mmCIF file of C-alpha atoms in Angstrom:
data_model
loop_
_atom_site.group_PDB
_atom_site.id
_atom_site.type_symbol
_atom_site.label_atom_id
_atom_site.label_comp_id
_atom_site.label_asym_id
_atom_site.label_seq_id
_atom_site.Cartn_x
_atom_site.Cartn_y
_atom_site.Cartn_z
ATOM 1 C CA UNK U 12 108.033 109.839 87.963
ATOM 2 C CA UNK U 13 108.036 108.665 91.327
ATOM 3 C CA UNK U 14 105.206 106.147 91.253
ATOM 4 C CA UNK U 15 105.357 102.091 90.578
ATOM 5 C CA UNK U 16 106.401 101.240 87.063
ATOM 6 C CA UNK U 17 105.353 97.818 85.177
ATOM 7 C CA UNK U 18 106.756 96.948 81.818
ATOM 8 C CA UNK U 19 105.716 96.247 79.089
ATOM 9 C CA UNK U 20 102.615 97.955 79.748
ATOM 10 C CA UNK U 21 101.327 95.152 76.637
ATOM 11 C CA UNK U 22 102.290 91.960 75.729
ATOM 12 C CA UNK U 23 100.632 89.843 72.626
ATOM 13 C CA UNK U 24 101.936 86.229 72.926
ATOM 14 C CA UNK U 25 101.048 83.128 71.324
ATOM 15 C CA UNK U 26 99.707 80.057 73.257
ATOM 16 C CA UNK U 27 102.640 78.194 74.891
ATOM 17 C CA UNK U 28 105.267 80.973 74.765
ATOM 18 C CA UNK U 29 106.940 82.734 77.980
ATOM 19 C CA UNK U 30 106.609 86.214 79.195
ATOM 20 C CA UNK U 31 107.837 88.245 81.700
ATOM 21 C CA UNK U 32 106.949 91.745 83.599
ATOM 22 C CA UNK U 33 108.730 93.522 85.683
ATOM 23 C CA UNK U 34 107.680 95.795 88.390
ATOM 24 C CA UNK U 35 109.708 98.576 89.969
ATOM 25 C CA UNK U 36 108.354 100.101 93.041
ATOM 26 C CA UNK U 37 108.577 103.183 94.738
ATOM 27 C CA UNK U 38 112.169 103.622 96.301
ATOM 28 C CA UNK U 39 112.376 102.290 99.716
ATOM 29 C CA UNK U 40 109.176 100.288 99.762
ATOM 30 C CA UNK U 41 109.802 97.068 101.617
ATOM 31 C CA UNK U 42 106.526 95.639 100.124
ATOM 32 C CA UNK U 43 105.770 94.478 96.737
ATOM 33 C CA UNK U 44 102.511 92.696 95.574
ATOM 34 C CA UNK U 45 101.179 91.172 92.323
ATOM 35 C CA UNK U 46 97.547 90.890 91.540
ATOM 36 C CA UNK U 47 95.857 89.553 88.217
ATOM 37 C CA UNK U 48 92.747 91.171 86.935
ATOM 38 C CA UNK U 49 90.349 89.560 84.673
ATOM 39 C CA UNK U 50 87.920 91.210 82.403
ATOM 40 C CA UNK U 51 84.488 92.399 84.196
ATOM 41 C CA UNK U 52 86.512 91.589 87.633
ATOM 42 C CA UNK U 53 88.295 93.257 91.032
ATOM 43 C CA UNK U 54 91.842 92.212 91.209
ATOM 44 C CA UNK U 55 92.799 89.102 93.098
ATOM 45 C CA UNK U 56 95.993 88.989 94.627
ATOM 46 C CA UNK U 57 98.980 86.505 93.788
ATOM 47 C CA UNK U 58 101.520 87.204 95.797
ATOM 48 C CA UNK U 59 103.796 89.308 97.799
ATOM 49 C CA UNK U 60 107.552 89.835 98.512
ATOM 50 C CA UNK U 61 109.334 91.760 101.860
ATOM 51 C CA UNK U 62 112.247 92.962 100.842
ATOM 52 C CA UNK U 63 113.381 89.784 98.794
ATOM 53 C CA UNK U 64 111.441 87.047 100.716
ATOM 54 C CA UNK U 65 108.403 85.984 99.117
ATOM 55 C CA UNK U 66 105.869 85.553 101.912
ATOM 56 C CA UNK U 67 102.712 84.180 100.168
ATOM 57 C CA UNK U 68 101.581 82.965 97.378
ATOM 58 C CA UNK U 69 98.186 82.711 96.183
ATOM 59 C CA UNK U 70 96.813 79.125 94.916
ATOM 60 C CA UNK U 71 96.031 81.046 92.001
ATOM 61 C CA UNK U 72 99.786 81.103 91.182
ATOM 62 C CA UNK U 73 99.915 77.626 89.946
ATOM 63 C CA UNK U 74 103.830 76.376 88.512
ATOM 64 C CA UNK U 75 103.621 77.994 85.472
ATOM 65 C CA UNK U 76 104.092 81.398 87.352
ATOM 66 C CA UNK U 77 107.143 82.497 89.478
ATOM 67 C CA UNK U 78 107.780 85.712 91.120
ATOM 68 C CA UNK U 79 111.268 86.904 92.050
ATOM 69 C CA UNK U 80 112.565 90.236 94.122
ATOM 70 C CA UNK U 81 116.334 89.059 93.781
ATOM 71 C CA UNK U 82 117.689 92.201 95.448
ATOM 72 C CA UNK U 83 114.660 93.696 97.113
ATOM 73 C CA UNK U 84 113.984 96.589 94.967
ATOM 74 C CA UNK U 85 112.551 95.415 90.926
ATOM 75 C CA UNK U 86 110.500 92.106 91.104
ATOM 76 C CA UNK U 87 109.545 90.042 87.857
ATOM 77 C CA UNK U 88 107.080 87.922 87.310
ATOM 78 C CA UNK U 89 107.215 85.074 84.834
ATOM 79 C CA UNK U 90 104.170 82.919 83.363
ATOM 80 C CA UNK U 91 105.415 79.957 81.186
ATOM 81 C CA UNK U 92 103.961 78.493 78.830
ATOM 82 C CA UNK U 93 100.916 80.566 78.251
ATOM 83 C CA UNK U 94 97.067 79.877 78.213
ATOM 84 C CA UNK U 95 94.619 81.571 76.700
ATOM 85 C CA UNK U 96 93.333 81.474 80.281
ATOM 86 C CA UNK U 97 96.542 83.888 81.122
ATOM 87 C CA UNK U 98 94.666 86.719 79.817
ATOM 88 C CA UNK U 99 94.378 89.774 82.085
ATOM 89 C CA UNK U 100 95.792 92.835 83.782
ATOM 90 C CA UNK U 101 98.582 92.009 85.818
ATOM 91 C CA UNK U 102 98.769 94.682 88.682
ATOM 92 C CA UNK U 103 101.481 95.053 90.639
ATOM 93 C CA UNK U 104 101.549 97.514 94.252
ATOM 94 C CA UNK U 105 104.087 98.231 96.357
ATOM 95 C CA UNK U 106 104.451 99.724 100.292
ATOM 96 C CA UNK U 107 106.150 100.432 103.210
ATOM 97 C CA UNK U 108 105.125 97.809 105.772
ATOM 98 C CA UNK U 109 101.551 98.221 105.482
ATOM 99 C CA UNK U 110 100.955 101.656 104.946
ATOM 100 C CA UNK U 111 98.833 102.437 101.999
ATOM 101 C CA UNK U 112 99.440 100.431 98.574
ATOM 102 C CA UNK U 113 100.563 102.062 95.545
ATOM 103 C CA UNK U 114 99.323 100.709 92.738
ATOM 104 C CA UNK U 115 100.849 100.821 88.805
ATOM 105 C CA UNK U 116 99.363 100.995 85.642
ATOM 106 C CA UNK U 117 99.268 97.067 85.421
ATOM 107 C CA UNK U 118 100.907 94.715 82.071
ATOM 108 C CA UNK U 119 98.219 93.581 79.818
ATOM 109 C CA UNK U 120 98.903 90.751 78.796
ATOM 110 C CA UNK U 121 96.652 88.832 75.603
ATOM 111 C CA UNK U 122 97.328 85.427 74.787
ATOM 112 C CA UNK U 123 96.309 84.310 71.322
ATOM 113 C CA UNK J 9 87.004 84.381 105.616
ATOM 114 C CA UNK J 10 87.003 88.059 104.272
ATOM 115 C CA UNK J 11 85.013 89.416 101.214
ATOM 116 C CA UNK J 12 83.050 92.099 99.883
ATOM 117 C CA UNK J 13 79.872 92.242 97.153
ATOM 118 C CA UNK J 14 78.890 95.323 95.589
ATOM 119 C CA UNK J 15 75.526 95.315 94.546
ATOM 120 C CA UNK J 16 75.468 97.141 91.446
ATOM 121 C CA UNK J 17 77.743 96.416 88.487
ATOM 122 C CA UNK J 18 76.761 99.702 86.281
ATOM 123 C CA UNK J 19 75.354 103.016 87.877
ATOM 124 C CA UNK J 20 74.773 105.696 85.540
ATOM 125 C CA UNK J 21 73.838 109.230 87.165
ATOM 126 C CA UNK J 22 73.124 112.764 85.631
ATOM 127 C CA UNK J 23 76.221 114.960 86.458
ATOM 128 C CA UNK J 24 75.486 116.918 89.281
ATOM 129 C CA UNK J 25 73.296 114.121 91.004
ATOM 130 C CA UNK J 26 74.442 112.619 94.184
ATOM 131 C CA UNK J 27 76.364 109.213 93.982
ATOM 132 C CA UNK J 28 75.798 106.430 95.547
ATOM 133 C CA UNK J 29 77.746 102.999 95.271
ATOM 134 C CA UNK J 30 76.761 99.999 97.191
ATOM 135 C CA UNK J 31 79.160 97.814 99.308
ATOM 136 C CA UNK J 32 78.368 94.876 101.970
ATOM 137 C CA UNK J 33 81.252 93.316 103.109
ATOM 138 C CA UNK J 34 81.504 89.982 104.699
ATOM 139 C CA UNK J 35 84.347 89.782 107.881
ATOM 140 C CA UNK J 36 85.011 87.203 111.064
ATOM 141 C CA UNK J 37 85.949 90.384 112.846
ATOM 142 C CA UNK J 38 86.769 93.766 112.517
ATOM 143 C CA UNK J 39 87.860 94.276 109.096
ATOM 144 C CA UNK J 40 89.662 97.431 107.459
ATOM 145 C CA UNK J 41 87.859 98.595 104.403
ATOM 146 C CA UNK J 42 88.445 100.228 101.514
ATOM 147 C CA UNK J 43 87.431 102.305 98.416
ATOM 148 C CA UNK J 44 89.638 102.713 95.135
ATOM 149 C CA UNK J 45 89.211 103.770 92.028
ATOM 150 C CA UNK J 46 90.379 102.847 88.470
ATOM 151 C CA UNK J 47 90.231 105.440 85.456
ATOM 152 C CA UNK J 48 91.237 104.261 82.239
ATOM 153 C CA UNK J 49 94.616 103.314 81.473
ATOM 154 C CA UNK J 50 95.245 104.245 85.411
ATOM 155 C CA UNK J 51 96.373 102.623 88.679
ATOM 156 C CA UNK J 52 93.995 101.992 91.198
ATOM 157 C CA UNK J 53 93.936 104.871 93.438
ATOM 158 C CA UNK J 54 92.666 104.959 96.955
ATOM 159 C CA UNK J 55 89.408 107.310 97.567
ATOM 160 C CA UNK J 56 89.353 106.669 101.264
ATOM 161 C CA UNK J 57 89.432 103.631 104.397
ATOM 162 C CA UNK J 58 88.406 102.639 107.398
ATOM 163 C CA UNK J 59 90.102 101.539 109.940
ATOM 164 C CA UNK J 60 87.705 101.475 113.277
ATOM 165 C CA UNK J 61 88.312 105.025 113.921
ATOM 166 C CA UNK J 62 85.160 107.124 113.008
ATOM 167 C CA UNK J 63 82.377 105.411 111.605
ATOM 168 C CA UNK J 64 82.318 108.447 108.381
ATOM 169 C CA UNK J 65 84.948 108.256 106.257
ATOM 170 C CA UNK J 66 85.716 111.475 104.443
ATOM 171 C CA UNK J 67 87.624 110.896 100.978
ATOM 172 C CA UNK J 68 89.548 112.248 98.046
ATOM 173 C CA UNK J 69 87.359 114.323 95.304
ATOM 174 C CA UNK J 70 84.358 115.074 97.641
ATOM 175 C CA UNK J 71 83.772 111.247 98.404
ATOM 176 C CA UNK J 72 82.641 109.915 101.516
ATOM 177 C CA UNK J 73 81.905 106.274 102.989
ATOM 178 C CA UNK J 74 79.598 105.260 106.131
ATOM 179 C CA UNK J 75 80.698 101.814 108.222
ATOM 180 C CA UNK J 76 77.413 100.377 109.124
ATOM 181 C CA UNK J 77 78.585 97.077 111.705
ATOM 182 C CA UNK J 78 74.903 96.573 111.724
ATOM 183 C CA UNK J 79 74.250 96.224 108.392
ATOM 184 C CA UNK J 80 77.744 95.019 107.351
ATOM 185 C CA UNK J 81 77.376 97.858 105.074
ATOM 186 C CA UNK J 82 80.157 100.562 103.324
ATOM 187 C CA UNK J 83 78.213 102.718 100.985
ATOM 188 C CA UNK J 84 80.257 105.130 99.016
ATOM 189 C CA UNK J 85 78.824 108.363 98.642
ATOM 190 C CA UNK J 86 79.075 112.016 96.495
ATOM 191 C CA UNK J 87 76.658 114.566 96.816
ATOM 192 C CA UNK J 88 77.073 115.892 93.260
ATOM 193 C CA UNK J 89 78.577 113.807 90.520
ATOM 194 C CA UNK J 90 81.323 115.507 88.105
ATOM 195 C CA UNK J 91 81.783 114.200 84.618
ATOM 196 C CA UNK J 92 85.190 113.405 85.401
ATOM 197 C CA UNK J 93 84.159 110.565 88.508
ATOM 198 C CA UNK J 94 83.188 108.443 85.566
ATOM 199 C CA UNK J 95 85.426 105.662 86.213
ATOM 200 C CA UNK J 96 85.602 101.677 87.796
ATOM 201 C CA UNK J 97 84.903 101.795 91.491
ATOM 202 C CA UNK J 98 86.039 98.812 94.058
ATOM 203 C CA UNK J 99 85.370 97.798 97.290
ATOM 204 C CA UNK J 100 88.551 96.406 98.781
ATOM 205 C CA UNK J 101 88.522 94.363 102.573
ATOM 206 C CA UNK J 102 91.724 93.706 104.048
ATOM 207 C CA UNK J 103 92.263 90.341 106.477
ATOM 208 C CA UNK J 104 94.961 92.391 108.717
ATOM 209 C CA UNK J 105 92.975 94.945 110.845
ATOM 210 C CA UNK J 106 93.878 98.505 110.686
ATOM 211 C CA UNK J 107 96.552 97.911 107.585
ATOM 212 C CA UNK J 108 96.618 97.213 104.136
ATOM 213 C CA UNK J 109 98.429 94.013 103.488
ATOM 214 C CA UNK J 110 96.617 91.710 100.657
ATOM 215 C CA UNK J 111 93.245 93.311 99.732
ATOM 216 C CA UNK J 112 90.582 91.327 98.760
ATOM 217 C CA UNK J 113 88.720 93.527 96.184
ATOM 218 C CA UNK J 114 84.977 93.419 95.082
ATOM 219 C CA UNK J 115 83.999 92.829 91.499
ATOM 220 C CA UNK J 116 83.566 96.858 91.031
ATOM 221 C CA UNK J 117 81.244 99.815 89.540
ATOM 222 C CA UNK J 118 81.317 101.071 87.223
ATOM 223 C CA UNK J 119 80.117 104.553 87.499
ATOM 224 C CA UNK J 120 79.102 106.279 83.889
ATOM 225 C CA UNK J 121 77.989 110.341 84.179
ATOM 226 C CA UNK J 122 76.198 111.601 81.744
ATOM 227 C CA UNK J 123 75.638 115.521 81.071
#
């Protein structure tokens, strides 16, 4: 499978624990995104990497969150201690400069 | 500032019944637009976009999409619904003109079909 792979695909955690996804995009794809989606909602978008820079971040990425691309290729992104507020898709997309974005399955993540 | 309000949170259409999904999108200037869809347990997946070529926007699966400047309108259309367009439906702007680079996306349809 060629496409962009997030895992887990779920994650149950209790309130105040850590998690972590990881995203690996499609080979060569300079671009990588994370988006969050909430229940009932579109996605809104987080942030985004080229190559290993991270080049914005949205203000709905407060501390608790941090994304990393170390090498370019895999990101992960890492919410500490959780909220029940935490709850939702995470999406993450990848491209080549700005051609079209390729989107995974998403991590759900369900804080309890 | 960029956004986009669909107008209808559920649709529900008789399969074989043309489709239509309603989109007004809010832009400082000229925006690149967007329709994708979400299936269950799937990625988002883009049906078409527009980019300020043509004004008609032909799509994956039979779908098509008008860009009214007038109306600051991007209806999403299908002539005859299948069973298996059931599925969330969003209405994506993007801030860079003629690219894709951090899509603002509606709240979505979602589109039921019913035999």
């Amino acid at each position: 499978d060629t496409g962009v792979s997030q895992n887990p695909r779920h994650k149950i955690t209790k309130r105040g624990q850590n998690v972590t996804f990881r995203c690996d995009p499609i080979s060569e794809h300079n671009r990588l995104y994370w988006y969050r989606q909430t229940l009932g909602q579109g996605p809104e978008f987080l942030t985004y990497f080229q190559n290993e820079a991270q080049l914005e971040k949205s203000r709905l990425l407060s501390d608790r969150f941090s994304a990393e691309r170390p090498k370019g290729s895999f990101s992960t992104l890492e919410i500490q201690r959780t909220e029940q507020g935490d709850s939702a898709m995470y999406l993450c997309a990848s491209t080549r400069d700005t051609g079209e974005l390729f989107f995974g399955e998403g991590s759900r993540l369900t804080v309890l | 500032a960029q956004s986009v309000t669909q107008l209808d949170s559920h649709v529900s259409v008789s399969e074989g019944t043309p489709v239509l999904l309603r989109c007004n999108y809010s832009s400082s200037y000229s925006p690149s637009l967007f329709w994708y869809v979400q299936h269950p347990n799937k990625g988002l997946q883009l049906l078409l976009k527009y980019t300020s070529a043509a004004t008609l926007v032909k799509g994956i699966n039979g779908f098509e999409a008008e860009f009214k400047k007038s109306e600051t309108s991007f209806h999403l259309t299908k002539p005859s619904a299948h069973m298996s367009d059931a599925a969330e439906y969003f209405c994506v702007v993007s801030p860079l003109s003629g690219g894709y680079n951090k899509l603002i996306f509606g709240a979505g349809t979602r589109l039921a079909v019913h035999p």
